[in-house]
Amino acid sequence: MIRQENAMSDCDIHMALALIEYLKGKGVRFSPDGNVIPDREWFLDTEPCEILPFYHRGACADPSRTAICFNEPDKSLYVRISKVFAEIEEYRRFLGVMPMDLSVSRFMPIEVQRFNLLLNDLFLAVLGVNGIKFAAPMRYGSLQTVSHFRRYGEASIWSVGCVGTRNNGKESRRYEEYTRRAFILSTGCPKRILAYGKMHREERSDWESLGASVREYVDYNERSRRGGLNHVR
Protein backbone atom coordinates (compact mmCIF):
# COMPACT_ATOMS: atom_id res chain seq x y z
CA MET A 1 0.00 0.00 0.00
CA ILE A 2 2.96 2.35 0.52
CA ARG A 3 4.02 4.22 -2.58
CA GLN A 4 5.92 7.29 -3.70
CA GLU A 5 4.05 10.59 -3.62
CA ASN A 6 4.24 11.16 -7.38
CA ALA A 7 3.20 7.72 -8.57
CA MET A 8 0.21 5.41 -8.46
CA SER A 9 0.71 1.77 -7.50
CA ASP A 10 -1.31 -1.23 -8.60
CA CYS A 11 -2.50 -1.59 -5.00
CA ASP A 12 -3.97 1.91 -5.04
CA ILE A 13 -5.72 1.33 -8.36
CA HIS A 14 -7.20 -1.99 -7.26
CA MET A 15 -8.34 -0.37 -4.02
CA ALA A 16 -10.10 2.38 -5.97
CA LEU A 17 -11.78 -0.13 -8.27
CA ALA A 18 -13.03 -2.14 -5.29
CA LEU A 19 -14.53 0.98 -3.72
CA ILE A 20 -16.17 1.98 -7.00
CA GLU A 21 -17.72 -1.47 -7.36
CA TYR A 22 -19.03 -1.33 -3.77
CA LEU A 23 -20.53 2.14 -4.23
CA LYS A 24 -22.20 1.27 -7.52
CA GLY A 25 -23.71 -1.74 -5.75
CA LYS A 26 -25.15 0.71 -3.21
CA GLY A 27 -26.73 2.82 -5.95
CA VAL A 28 -24.25 5.70 -5.79
CA ARG A 29 -24.22 7.73 -8.98
CA PHE A 30 -21.07 8.57 -10.91
CA SER A 31 -20.47 11.35 -13.43
CA PRO A 32 -19.51 10.53 -17.05
CA ASP A 33 -15.87 11.22 -16.16
CA GLY A 34 -15.97 8.59 -13.40
CA ASN A 35 -16.29 10.75 -10.30
CA VAL A 36 -18.70 10.29 -7.39
CA ILE A 37 -21.87 12.38 -7.34
CA PRO A 38 -22.41 12.88 -3.61
CA ASP A 39 -25.82 12.87 -1.95
CA ARG A 40 -26.49 16.07 -0.02
CA GLU A 41 -27.68 13.93 2.91
CA TRP A 42 -24.06 12.86 3.45
CA PHE A 43 -22.86 16.35 4.33
CA LEU A 44 -22.10 17.42 7.87
CA ASP A 45 -24.27 20.34 8.96
CA THR A 46 -23.19 20.71 12.60
CA GLU A 47 -19.86 22.22 13.60
CA PRO A 48 -17.92 19.93 15.97
CA CYS A 49 -16.68 21.16 19.32
CA GLU A 50 -13.28 19.63 18.60
CA ILE A 51 -11.43 17.91 15.77
CA LEU A 52 -8.91 15.16 16.49
CA PRO A 53 -6.76 12.92 14.29
CA PHE A 54 -7.87 9.31 13.92
CA TYR A 55 -4.97 7.97 15.98
CA HIS A 56 -5.72 10.37 18.85
CA ARG A 57 -9.52 10.11 18.82
CA GLY A 58 -9.49 8.70 22.36
CA ALA A 59 -8.49 12.13 23.68
CA CYS A 60 -11.90 13.64 22.89
CA ALA A 61 -14.26 14.90 25.59
CA ASP A 62 -17.43 13.71 23.81
CA PRO A 63 -17.42 11.60 20.60
CA SER A 64 -20.90 12.84 19.66
CA ARG A 65 -19.49 16.38 19.43
CA THR A 66 -16.12 15.46 17.90
CA ALA A 67 -15.04 15.09 14.28
CA ILE A 68 -12.20 12.86 13.13
CA CYS A 69 -9.56 14.27 10.77
CA PHE A 70 -6.85 12.60 8.70
CA ASN A 71 -3.86 14.91 8.61
CA GLU A 72 -1.13 12.30 8.32
CA PRO A 73 1.46 11.17 5.75
CA ASP A 74 -0.05 9.67 2.62
CA LYS A 75 1.23 6.18 3.43
CA SER A 76 -0.89 6.22 6.61
CA LEU A 77 -3.93 7.58 4.79
CA TYR A 78 -3.82 4.76 2.23
CA VAL A 79 -4.00 2.33 5.15
CA ARG A 80 -7.08 4.13 6.52
CA ILE A 81 -8.77 3.93 3.13
CA SER A 82 -7.96 0.24 2.75
CA LYS A 83 -9.47 -0.43 6.20
CA VAL A 84 -12.59 1.69 5.78
CA PHE A 85 -15.03 -1.24 5.96
CA ALA A 86 -13.42 -2.64 9.10
CA GLU A 87 -13.50 0.76 10.81
CA ILE A 88 -16.98 2.00 9.87
CA GLU A 89 -18.41 1.17 13.30
CA GLU A 90 -15.68 3.23 14.94
CA TYR A 91 -16.56 6.26 12.83
CA ARG A 92 -20.22 5.91 13.84
CA ARG A 93 -19.28 6.86 17.40
CA PHE A 94 -18.38 10.39 16.30
CA LEU A 95 -20.25 13.42 15.02
CA GLY A 96 -18.58 13.10 11.64
CA VAL A 97 -15.31 13.12 9.75
CA MET A 98 -13.16 15.61 7.90
CA PRO A 99 -11.84 14.77 4.42
CA MET A 100 -8.63 12.85 3.81
CA ASP A 101 -5.61 15.13 3.54
CA LEU A 102 -4.11 13.20 0.62
CA SER A 103 -1.40 15.12 -1.21
CA VAL A 104 -2.39 17.35 -4.08
CA SER A 105 0.08 19.96 -5.24
CA ARG A 106 0.78 21.97 -8.37
CA PHE A 107 4.19 20.27 -8.40
CA MET A 108 2.64 16.80 -8.82
CA PRO A 109 1.53 15.27 -12.14
CA ILE A 110 -2.09 16.18 -12.76
CA GLU A 111 -3.02 12.50 -13.12
CA VAL A 112 -1.78 11.80 -9.58
CA GLN A 113 -3.63 14.82 -8.21
CA ARG A 114 -6.88 13.68 -9.81
CA PHE A 115 -6.40 10.13 -8.59
CA ASN A 116 -5.83 11.27 -5.01
CA LEU A 117 -8.93 13.47 -5.20
CA LEU A 118 -10.88 10.46 -6.48
CA LEU A 119 -9.61 8.26 -3.62
CA ASN A 120 -10.73 10.90 -1.14
CA ASP A 121 -14.18 11.05 -2.78
CA LEU A 122 -14.52 7.27 -2.72
CA PHE A 123 -13.55 7.05 0.95
CA LEU A 124 -16.03 9.77 1.92
CA ALA A 125 -18.78 8.21 -0.19
CA VAL A 126 -18.37 4.86 1.57
CA LEU A 127 -18.85 6.67 4.87
CA GLY A 128 -21.78 8.63 3.48
CA VAL A 129 -23.75 5.59 2.32
CA ASN A 130 -23.23 4.12 5.79
CA GLY A 131 -24.76 7.12 7.51
CA ILE A 132 -21.55 8.87 8.57
CA LYS A 133 -21.54 12.62 7.90
CA PHE A 134 -18.53 14.44 6.51
CA ALA A 135 -17.39 17.98 5.75
CA ALA A 136 -16.77 18.76 2.09
CA PRO A 137 -13.13 18.70 0.97
CA MET A 138 -11.40 21.81 -0.28
CA ARG A 139 -7.75 20.84 -0.58
CA TYR A 140 -7.03 21.64 -4.20
CA GLY A 141 -3.66 21.47 -5.89
CA SER A 142 -3.16 23.03 -9.30
CA LEU A 143 -5.65 25.24 -11.11
CA GLN A 144 -6.71 22.26 -13.22
CA THR A 145 -8.28 20.56 -10.19
CA VAL A 146 -10.69 23.25 -8.99
CA SER A 147 -13.63 22.13 -11.15
CA HIS A 148 -13.51 18.78 -9.32
CA PHE A 149 -15.12 20.41 -6.25
CA ARG A 150 -18.33 21.51 -7.99
CA ARG A 151 -19.91 18.23 -6.89
CA TYR A 152 -19.80 19.48 -3.29
CA GLY A 153 -21.50 22.78 -4.05
CA GLU A 154 -24.53 22.03 -1.82
CA ALA A 155 -22.41 21.41 1.29
CA SER A 156 -22.78 23.93 4.10
CA ILE A 157 -19.56 22.98 5.90
CA TRP A 158 -16.15 22.56 4.23
CA SER A 159 -12.85 21.58 5.75
CA VAL A 160 -9.15 22.02 5.14
CA GLY A 161 -6.01 20.98 7.03
CA CYS A 162 -3.64 23.87 7.72
CA VAL A 163 -0.96 22.15 9.77
CA GLY A 164 2.42 22.67 8.12
CA THR A 165 1.24 25.27 5.60
CA ARG A 166 1.79 28.49 7.53
CA ASN A 167 5.32 29.11 6.23
CA ASN A 168 4.56 28.94 2.52
CA GLY A 169 6.52 31.56 0.57
CA LYS A 170 5.10 34.57 -1.27
CA GLU A 171 5.10 32.84 -4.65
CA SER A 172 3.14 29.88 -3.31
CA ARG A 173 0.69 32.13 -1.50
CA ARG A 174 0.14 34.14 -4.67
CA TYR A 175 -0.56 30.98 -6.65
CA GLU A 176 -2.93 29.81 -3.91
CA GLU A 177 -4.77 33.12 -4.10
CA TYR A 178 -5.31 32.71 -7.85
CA THR A 179 -6.43 29.13 -7.31
CA ARG A 180 -8.78 30.21 -4.52
CA ARG A 181 -10.43 32.72 -6.86
CA ALA A 182 -10.82 30.05 -9.52
CA PHE A 183 -12.28 27.69 -6.90
CA ILE A 184 -14.91 30.27 -5.94
CA LEU A 185 -15.78 31.00 -9.56
CA SER A 186 -16.19 27.29 -10.24
CA THR A 187 -17.87 26.13 -7.03
CA GLY A 188 -19.10 29.18 -5.15
CA CYS A 189 -17.81 30.54 -1.86
CA PRO A 190 -18.13 28.07 1.03
CA LYS A 191 -20.47 29.26 3.79
CA ARG A 192 -18.44 27.74 6.65
CA ILE A 193 -14.83 26.51 6.63
CA LEU A 194 -13.38 24.39 9.41
CA ALA A 195 -9.59 24.73 9.54
CA TYR A 196 -7.60 22.07 11.40
CA GLY A 197 -4.65 24.12 12.52
CA LYS A 198 -4.07 27.84 12.09
CA MET A 199 -4.89 29.16 8.63
CA HIS A 200 -2.47 31.72 7.21
CA ARG A 201 -3.80 35.17 8.11
CA GLU A 202 -3.88 36.34 4.48
CA GLU A 203 -5.86 33.30 3.39
CA ARG A 204 -8.31 33.62 6.28
CA SER A 205 -8.78 37.33 5.61
CA ASP A 206 -9.42 36.59 1.95
CA TRP A 207 -12.05 33.91 2.67
CA GLU A 208 -13.80 36.11 5.21
CA SER A 209 -13.83 39.11 2.87
CA LEU A 210 -15.68 36.90 0.40
CA GLY A 211 -18.34 35.97 2.93
CA ALA A 212 -17.05 32.69 4.37
CA SER A 213 -17.07 31.98 8.10
CA VAL A 214 -13.74 30.43 9.16
CA ARG A 215 -13.39 28.47 12.40
CA GLU A 216 -9.92 27.32 13.42
CA TYR A 217 -9.28 24.28 15.62
CA VAL A 218 -5.99 24.00 17.48
CA ASP A 219 -4.22 20.88 16.24
CA TYR A 220 -3.53 17.92 18.52
CA ASN A 221 0.22 18.50 18.87
CA GLU A 222 -0.26 22.14 19.82
CA ARG A 223 -2.97 21.23 22.33
CA SER A 224 -0.62 18.66 23.83
CA ARG A 225 2.13 21.27 24.22
CA ARG A 226 -0.31 23.62 25.91
CA GLY A 227 -1.60 20.91 28.21
CA GLY A 228 -5.08 21.32 26.78
CA LEU A 229 -5.99 17.64 26.53
CA ASN A 230 -7.67 16.63 29.75
CA HIS A 231 -9.60 13.63 28.47
CA VAL A 232 -6.85 11.25 27.34
CA ARG A 233 -7.75 7.66 28.19
PDB file of C-alpha atoms in Angstrom:
ATOM      1  CA  MET A   1       0.000   0.000   0.000  1.00  0.00           C
ATOM      2  CA  ILE A   2       2.961   2.347   0.519  1.00  0.00           C
ATOM      3  CA  ARG A   3       4.017   4.220  -2.582  1.00  0.00           C
ATOM      4  CA  GLN A   4       5.919   7.288  -3.698  1.00  0.00           C
ATOM      5  CA  GLU A   5       4.045  10.588  -3.622  1.00  0.00           C
ATOM      6  CA  ASN A   6       4.242  11.160  -7.381  1.00  0.00           C
ATOM      7  CA  ALA A   7       3.201   7.720  -8.569  1.00  0.00           C
ATOM      8  CA  MET A   8       0.215   5.407  -8.463  1.00  0.00           C
ATOM      9  CA  SER A   9       0.712   1.772  -7.503  1.00  0.00           C
ATOM     10  CA  ASP A  10      -1.312  -1.233  -8.601  1.00  0.00           C
ATOM     11  CA  CYS A  11      -2.496  -1.587  -4.996  1.00  0.00           C
ATOM     12  CA  ASP A  12      -3.970   1.912  -5.039  1.00  0.00           C
ATOM     13  CA  ILE A  13      -5.724   1.334  -8.356  1.00  0.00           C
ATOM     14  CA  HIS A  14      -7.196  -1.992  -7.257  1.00  0.00           C
ATOM     15  CA  MET A  15      -8.340  -0.370  -4.022  1.00  0.00           C
ATOM     16  CA  ALA A  16     -10.096   2.381  -5.969  1.00  0.00           C
ATOM     17  CA  LEU A  17     -11.775  -0.133  -8.274  1.00  0.00           C
ATOM     18  CA  ALA A  18     -13.028  -2.141  -5.291  1.00  0.00           C
ATOM     19  CA  LEU A  19     -14.526   0.983  -3.717  1.00  0.00           C
ATOM     20  CA  ILE A  20     -16.175   1.976  -7.002  1.00  0.00           C
ATOM     21  CA  GLU A  21     -17.721  -1.472  -7.356  1.00  0.00           C
ATOM     22  CA  TYR A  22     -19.026  -1.326  -3.768  1.00  0.00           C
ATOM     23  CA  LEU A  23     -20.526   2.137  -4.230  1.00  0.00           C
ATOM     24  CA  LYS A  24     -22.204   1.266  -7.519  1.00  0.00           C
ATOM     25  CA  GLY A  25     -23.714  -1.737  -5.746  1.00  0.00           C
ATOM     26  CA  LYS A  26     -25.153   0.715  -3.209  1.00  0.00           C
ATOM     27  CA  GLY A  27     -26.726   2.815  -5.951  1.00  0.00           C
ATOM     28  CA  VAL A  28     -24.251   5.698  -5.789  1.00  0.00           C
ATOM     29  CA  ARG A  29     -24.223   7.732  -8.980  1.00  0.00           C
ATOM     30  CA  PHE A  30     -21.072   8.570 -10.913  1.00  0.00           C
ATOM     31  CA  SER A  31     -20.472  11.352 -13.431  1.00  0.00           C
ATOM     32  CA  PRO A  32     -19.513  10.531 -17.047  1.00  0.00           C
ATOM     33  CA  ASP A  33     -15.870  11.217 -16.163  1.00  0.00           C
ATOM     34  CA  GLY A  34     -15.972   8.586 -13.401  1.00  0.00           C
ATOM     35  CA  ASN A  35     -16.291  10.754 -10.295  1.00  0.00           C
ATOM     36  CA  VAL A  36     -18.696  10.288  -7.391  1.00  0.00           C
ATOM     37  CA  ILE A  37     -21.868  12.378  -7.345  1.00  0.00           C
ATOM     38  CA  PRO A  38     -22.415  12.876  -3.606  1.00  0.00           C
ATOM     39  CA  ASP A  39     -25.821  12.871  -1.952  1.00  0.00           C
ATOM     40  CA  ARG A  40     -26.485  16.071  -0.021  1.00  0.00           C
ATOM     41  CA  GLU A  41     -27.679  13.931   2.912  1.00  0.00           C
ATOM     42  CA  TRP A  42     -24.059  12.860   3.453  1.00  0.00           C
ATOM     43  CA  PHE A  43     -22.862  16.354   4.332  1.00  0.00           C
ATOM     44  CA  LEU A  44     -22.097  17.415   7.870  1.00  0.00           C
ATOM     45  CA  ASP A  45     -24.271  20.342   8.960  1.00  0.00           C
ATOM     46  CA  THR A  46     -23.191  20.707  12.596  1.00  0.00           C
ATOM     47  CA  GLU A  47     -19.858  22.218  13.605  1.00  0.00           C
ATOM     48  CA  PRO A  48     -17.917  19.926  15.966  1.00  0.00           C
ATOM     49  CA  CYS A  49     -16.684  21.165  19.323  1.00  0.00           C
ATOM     50  CA  GLU A  50     -13.284  19.626  18.598  1.00  0.00           C
ATOM     51  CA  ILE A  51     -11.429  17.908  15.775  1.00  0.00           C
ATOM     52  CA  LEU A  52      -8.906  15.162  16.485  1.00  0.00           C
ATOM     53  CA  PRO A  53      -6.764  12.921  14.290  1.00  0.00           C
ATOM     54  CA  PHE A  54      -7.875   9.306  13.919  1.00  0.00           C
ATOM     55  CA  TYR A  55      -4.965   7.970  15.979  1.00  0.00           C
ATOM     56  CA  HIS A  56      -5.719  10.370  18.847  1.00  0.00           C
ATOM     57  CA  ARG A  57      -9.522  10.110  18.824  1.00  0.00           C
ATOM     58  CA  GLY A  58      -9.488   8.696  22.359  1.00  0.00           C
ATOM     59  CA  ALA A  59      -8.495  12.133  23.679  1.00  0.00           C
ATOM     60  CA  CYS A  60     -11.903  13.636  22.894  1.00  0.00           C
ATOM     61  CA  ALA A  61     -14.262  14.896  25.585  1.00  0.00           C
ATOM     62  CA  ASP A  62     -17.430  13.710  23.813  1.00  0.00           C
ATOM     63  CA  PRO A  63     -17.419  11.603  20.604  1.00  0.00           C
ATOM     64  CA  SER A  64     -20.898  12.840  19.661  1.00  0.00           C
ATOM     65  CA  ARG A  65     -19.493  16.378  19.428  1.00  0.00           C
ATOM     66  CA  THR A  66     -16.123  15.462  17.905  1.00  0.00           C
ATOM     67  CA  ALA A  67     -15.044  15.089  14.282  1.00  0.00           C
ATOM     68  CA  ILE A  68     -12.195  12.860  13.127  1.00  0.00           C
ATOM     69  CA  CYS A  69      -9.563  14.269  10.771  1.00  0.00           C
ATOM     70  CA  PHE A  70      -6.854  12.603   8.704  1.00  0.00           C
ATOM     71  CA  ASN A  71      -3.855  14.914   8.608  1.00  0.00           C
ATOM     72  CA  GLU A  72      -1.128  12.296   8.316  1.00  0.00           C
ATOM     73  CA  PRO A  73       1.463  11.173   5.748  1.00  0.00           C
ATOM     74  CA  ASP A  74      -0.048   9.672   2.619  1.00  0.00           C
ATOM     75  CA  LYS A  75       1.234   6.183   3.434  1.00  0.00           C
ATOM     76  CA  SER A  76      -0.892   6.217   6.614  1.00  0.00           C
ATOM     77  CA  LEU A  77      -3.927   7.580   4.791  1.00  0.00           C
ATOM     78  CA  TYR A  78      -3.820   4.763   2.228  1.00  0.00           C
ATOM     79  CA  VAL A  79      -4.005   2.330   5.154  1.00  0.00           C
ATOM     80  CA  ARG A  80      -7.080   4.128   6.522  1.00  0.00           C
ATOM     81  CA  ILE A  81      -8.770   3.928   3.129  1.00  0.00           C
ATOM     82  CA  SER A  82      -7.960   0.237   2.745  1.00  0.00           C
ATOM     83  CA  LYS A  83      -9.470  -0.433   6.202  1.00  0.00           C
ATOM     84  CA  VAL A  84     -12.590   1.691   5.784  1.00  0.00           C
ATOM     85  CA  PHE A  85     -15.029  -1.235   5.962  1.00  0.00           C
ATOM     86  CA  ALA A  86     -13.422  -2.640   9.099  1.00  0.00           C
ATOM     87  CA  GLU A  87     -13.500   0.765  10.812  1.00  0.00           C
ATOM     88  CA  ILE A  88     -16.979   1.996   9.873  1.00  0.00           C
ATOM     89  CA  GLU A  89     -18.414   1.169  13.300  1.00  0.00           C
ATOM     90  CA  GLU A  90     -15.675   3.230  14.939  1.00  0.00           C
ATOM     91  CA  TYR A  91     -16.564   6.261  12.826  1.00  0.00           C
ATOM     92  CA  ARG A  92     -20.219   5.906  13.836  1.00  0.00           C
ATOM     93  CA  ARG A  93     -19.276   6.862  17.401  1.00  0.00           C
ATOM     94  CA  PHE A  94     -18.384  10.387  16.299  1.00  0.00           C
ATOM     95  CA  LEU A  95     -20.249  13.425  15.018  1.00  0.00           C
ATOM     96  CA  GLY A  96     -18.576  13.098  11.641  1.00  0.00           C
ATOM     97  CA  VAL A  97     -15.307  13.124   9.753  1.00  0.00           C
ATOM     98  CA  MET A  98     -13.156  15.610   7.904  1.00  0.00           C
ATOM     99  CA  PRO A  99     -11.840  14.775   4.418  1.00  0.00           C
ATOM    100  CA  MET A 100      -8.635  12.850   3.815  1.00  0.00           C
ATOM    101  CA  ASP A 101      -5.608  15.125   3.542  1.00  0.00           C
ATOM    102  CA  LEU A 102      -4.111  13.196   0.618  1.00  0.00           C
ATOM    103  CA  SER A 103      -1.403  15.119  -1.209  1.00  0.00           C
ATOM    104  CA  VAL A 104      -2.394  17.351  -4.085  1.00  0.00           C
ATOM    105  CA  SER A 105       0.084  19.960  -5.242  1.00  0.00           C
ATOM    106  CA  ARG A 106       0.780  21.969  -8.366  1.00  0.00           C
ATOM    107  CA  PHE A 107       4.193  20.272  -8.397  1.00  0.00           C
ATOM    108  CA  MET A 108       2.636  16.804  -8.816  1.00  0.00           C
ATOM    109  CA  PRO A 109       1.529  15.273 -12.139  1.00  0.00           C
ATOM    110  CA  ILE A 110      -2.092  16.178 -12.759  1.00  0.00           C
ATOM    111  CA  GLU A 111      -3.016  12.498 -13.121  1.00  0.00           C
ATOM    112  CA  VAL A 112      -1.778  11.795  -9.584  1.00  0.00           C
ATOM    113  CA  GLN A 113      -3.630  14.820  -8.212  1.00  0.00           C
ATOM    114  CA  ARG A 114      -6.876  13.684  -9.809  1.00  0.00           C
ATOM    115  CA  PHE A 115      -6.402  10.129  -8.589  1.00  0.00           C
ATOM    116  CA  ASN A 116      -5.833  11.275  -5.007  1.00  0.00           C
ATOM    117  CA  LEU A 117      -8.926  13.469  -5.203  1.00  0.00           C
ATOM    118  CA  LEU A 118     -10.884  10.455  -6.475  1.00  0.00           C
ATOM    119  CA  LEU A 119      -9.610   8.262  -3.616  1.00  0.00           C
ATOM    120  CA  ASN A 120     -10.727  10.901  -1.141  1.00  0.00           C
ATOM    121  CA  ASP A 121     -14.179  11.052  -2.775  1.00  0.00           C
ATOM    122  CA  LEU A 122     -14.519   7.269  -2.715  1.00  0.00           C
ATOM    123  CA  PHE A 123     -13.550   7.054   0.951  1.00  0.00           C
ATOM    124  CA  LEU A 124     -16.028   9.771   1.920  1.00  0.00           C
ATOM    125  CA  ALA A 125     -18.780   8.214  -0.189  1.00  0.00           C
ATOM    126  CA  VAL A 126     -18.369   4.859   1.572  1.00  0.00           C
ATOM    127  CA  LEU A 127     -18.845   6.670   4.873  1.00  0.00           C
ATOM    128  CA  GLY A 128     -21.777   8.632   3.480  1.00  0.00           C
ATOM    129  CA  VAL A 129     -23.753   5.591   2.321  1.00  0.00           C
ATOM    130  CA  ASN A 130     -23.234   4.123   5.791  1.00  0.00           C
ATOM    131  CA  GLY A 131     -24.763   7.124   7.512  1.00  0.00           C
ATOM    132  CA  ILE A 132     -21.553   8.872   8.572  1.00  0.00           C
ATOM    133  CA  LYS A 133     -21.538  12.617   7.903  1.00  0.00           C
ATOM    134  CA  PHE A 134     -18.534  14.441   6.506  1.00  0.00           C
ATOM    135  CA  ALA A 135     -17.387  17.980   5.745  1.00  0.00           C
ATOM    136  CA  ALA A 136     -16.769  18.760   2.087  1.00  0.00           C
ATOM    137  CA  PRO A 137     -13.129  18.699   0.966  1.00  0.00           C
ATOM    138  CA  MET A 138     -11.400  21.813  -0.282  1.00  0.00           C
ATOM    139  CA  ARG A 139      -7.753  20.838  -0.579  1.00  0.00           C
ATOM    140  CA  TYR A 140      -7.031  21.637  -4.195  1.00  0.00           C
ATOM    141  CA  GLY A 141      -3.662  21.470  -5.889  1.00  0.00           C
ATOM    142  CA  SER A 142      -3.160  23.029  -9.297  1.00  0.00           C
ATOM    143  CA  LEU A 143      -5.650  25.241 -11.110  1.00  0.00           C
ATOM    144  CA  GLN A 144      -6.710  22.257 -13.219  1.00  0.00           C
ATOM    145  CA  THR A 145      -8.284  20.563 -10.195  1.00  0.00           C
ATOM    146  CA  VAL A 146     -10.691  23.250  -8.990  1.00  0.00           C
ATOM    147  CA  SER A 147     -13.631  22.133 -11.145  1.00  0.00           C
ATOM    148  CA  HIS A 148     -13.505  18.784  -9.316  1.00  0.00           C
ATOM    149  CA  PHE A 149     -15.122  20.415  -6.254  1.00  0.00           C
ATOM    150  CA  ARG A 150     -18.329  21.511  -7.991  1.00  0.00           C
ATOM    151  CA  ARG A 151     -19.913  18.231  -6.892  1.00  0.00           C
ATOM    152  CA  TYR A 152     -19.802  19.476  -3.288  1.00  0.00           C
ATOM    153  CA  GLY A 153     -21.499  22.779  -4.046  1.00  0.00           C
ATOM    154  CA  GLU A 154     -24.526  22.027  -1.822  1.00  0.00           C
ATOM    155  CA  ALA A 155     -22.413  21.406   1.292  1.00  0.00           C
ATOM    156  CA  SER A 156     -22.785  23.935   4.097  1.00  0.00           C
ATOM    157  CA  ILE A 157     -19.558  22.976   5.896  1.00  0.00           C
ATOM    158  CA  TRP A 158     -16.153  22.556   4.228  1.00  0.00           C
ATOM    159  CA  SER A 159     -12.847  21.578   5.755  1.00  0.00           C
ATOM    160  CA  VAL A 160      -9.151  22.015   5.141  1.00  0.00           C
ATOM    161  CA  GLY A 161      -6.015  20.980   7.027  1.00  0.00           C
ATOM    162  CA  CYS A 162      -3.642  23.871   7.717  1.00  0.00           C
ATOM    163  CA  VAL A 163      -0.955  22.145   9.773  1.00  0.00           C
ATOM    164  CA  GLY A 164       2.416  22.668   8.119  1.00  0.00           C
ATOM    165  CA  THR A 165       1.240  25.273   5.595  1.00  0.00           C
ATOM    166  CA  ARG A 166       1.792  28.486   7.532  1.00  0.00           C
ATOM    167  CA  ASN A 167       5.322  29.112   6.226  1.00  0.00           C
ATOM    168  CA  ASN A 168       4.562  28.936   2.516  1.00  0.00           C
ATOM    169  CA  GLY A 169       6.525  31.561   0.566  1.00  0.00           C
ATOM    170  CA  LYS A 170       5.098  34.567  -1.269  1.00  0.00           C
ATOM    171  CA  GLU A 171       5.102  32.839  -4.651  1.00  0.00           C
ATOM    172  CA  SER A 172       3.139  29.876  -3.312  1.00  0.00           C
ATOM    173  CA  ARG A 173       0.690  32.132  -1.500  1.00  0.00           C
ATOM    174  CA  ARG A 174       0.135  34.144  -4.671  1.00  0.00           C
ATOM    175  CA  TYR A 175      -0.562  30.983  -6.649  1.00  0.00           C
ATOM    176  CA  GLU A 176      -2.926  29.807  -3.913  1.00  0.00           C
ATOM    177  CA  GLU A 177      -4.770  33.124  -4.099  1.00  0.00           C
ATOM    178  CA  TYR A 178      -5.309  32.711  -7.848  1.00  0.00           C
ATOM    179  CA  THR A 179      -6.430  29.126  -7.310  1.00  0.00           C
ATOM    180  CA  ARG A 180      -8.780  30.210  -4.516  1.00  0.00           C
ATOM    181  CA  ARG A 181     -10.435  32.715  -6.858  1.00  0.00           C
ATOM    182  CA  ALA A 182     -10.815  30.048  -9.524  1.00  0.00           C
ATOM    183  CA  PHE A 183     -12.284  27.691  -6.902  1.00  0.00           C
ATOM    184  CA  ILE A 184     -14.908  30.266  -5.938  1.00  0.00           C
ATOM    185  CA  LEU A 185     -15.782  31.001  -9.558  1.00  0.00           C
ATOM    186  CA  SER A 186     -16.186  27.287 -10.238  1.00  0.00           C
ATOM    187  CA  THR A 187     -17.872  26.129  -7.025  1.00  0.00           C
ATOM    188  CA  GLY A 188     -19.098  29.184  -5.150  1.00  0.00           C
ATOM    189  CA  CYS A 189     -17.808  30.538  -1.861  1.00  0.00           C
ATOM    190  CA  PRO A 190     -18.126  28.069   1.031  1.00  0.00           C
ATOM    191  CA  LYS A 191     -20.473  29.255   3.795  1.00  0.00           C
ATOM    192  CA  ARG A 192     -18.443  27.737   6.648  1.00  0.00           C
ATOM    193  CA  ILE A 193     -14.835  26.515   6.627  1.00  0.00           C
ATOM    194  CA  LEU A 194     -13.377  24.395   9.412  1.00  0.00           C
ATOM    195  CA  ALA A 195      -9.592  24.727   9.536  1.00  0.00           C
ATOM    196  CA  TYR A 196      -7.604  22.075  11.402  1.00  0.00           C
ATOM    197  CA  GLY A 197      -4.648  24.124  12.522  1.00  0.00           C
ATOM    198  CA  LYS A 198      -4.066  27.838  12.093  1.00  0.00           C
ATOM    199  CA  MET A 199      -4.893  29.163   8.633  1.00  0.00           C
ATOM    200  CA  HIS A 200      -2.469  31.716   7.211  1.00  0.00           C
ATOM    201  CA  ARG A 201      -3.803  35.166   8.107  1.00  0.00           C
ATOM    202  CA  GLU A 202      -3.881  36.343   4.481  1.00  0.00           C
ATOM    203  CA  GLU A 203      -5.856  33.296   3.390  1.00  0.00           C
ATOM    204  CA  ARG A 204      -8.309  33.619   6.279  1.00  0.00           C
ATOM    205  CA  SER A 205      -8.783  37.326   5.612  1.00  0.00           C
ATOM    206  CA  ASP A 206      -9.424  36.588   1.946  1.00  0.00           C
ATOM    207  CA  TRP A 207     -12.053  33.912   2.666  1.00  0.00           C
ATOM    208  CA  GLU A 208     -13.795  36.112   5.210  1.00  0.00           C
ATOM    209  CA  SER A 209     -13.833  39.113   2.867  1.00  0.00           C
ATOM    210  CA  LEU A 210     -15.678  36.905   0.396  1.00  0.00           C
ATOM    211  CA  GLY A 211     -18.337  35.967   2.932  1.00  0.00           C
ATOM    212  CA  ALA A 212     -17.048  32.687   4.371  1.00  0.00           C
ATOM    213  CA  SER A 213     -17.066  31.982   8.099  1.00  0.00           C
ATOM    214  CA  VAL A 214     -13.736  30.429   9.161  1.00  0.00           C
ATOM    215  CA  ARG A 215     -13.386  28.468  12.397  1.00  0.00           C
ATOM    216  CA  GLU A 216      -9.916  27.323  13.422  1.00  0.00           C
ATOM    217  CA  TYR A 217      -9.284  24.276  15.620  1.00  0.00           C
ATOM    218  CA  VAL A 218      -5.990  24.002  17.481  1.00  0.00           C
ATOM    219  CA  ASP A 219      -4.224  20.878  16.238  1.00  0.00           C
ATOM    220  CA  TYR A 220      -3.531  17.924  18.520  1.00  0.00           C
ATOM    221  CA  ASN A 221       0.219  18.503  18.874  1.00  0.00           C
ATOM    222  CA  GLU A 222      -0.262  22.140  19.823  1.00  0.00           C
ATOM    223  CA  ARG A 223      -2.966  21.228  22.332  1.00  0.00           C
ATOM    224  CA  SER A 224      -0.617  18.658  23.828  1.00  0.00           C
ATOM    225  CA  ARG A 225       2.133  21.268  24.222  1.00  0.00           C
ATOM    226  CA  ARG A 226      -0.312  23.619  25.908  1.00  0.00           C
ATOM    227  CA  GLY A 227      -1.600  20.913  28.215  1.00  0.00           C
ATOM    228  CA  GLY A 228      -5.082  21.317  26.779  1.00  0.00           C
ATOM    229  CA  LEU A 229      -5.993  17.637  26.526  1.00  0.00           C
ATOM    230  CA  ASN A 230      -7.671  16.631  29.753  1.00  0.00           C
ATOM    231  CA  HIS A 231      -9.595  13.631  28.475  1.00  0.00           C
ATOM    232  CA  VAL A 232      -6.854  11.254  27.340  1.00  0.00           C
ATOM    233  CA  ARG A 233      -7.753   7.659  28.188  1.00  0.00           C
TER     234      ARG A 233
END
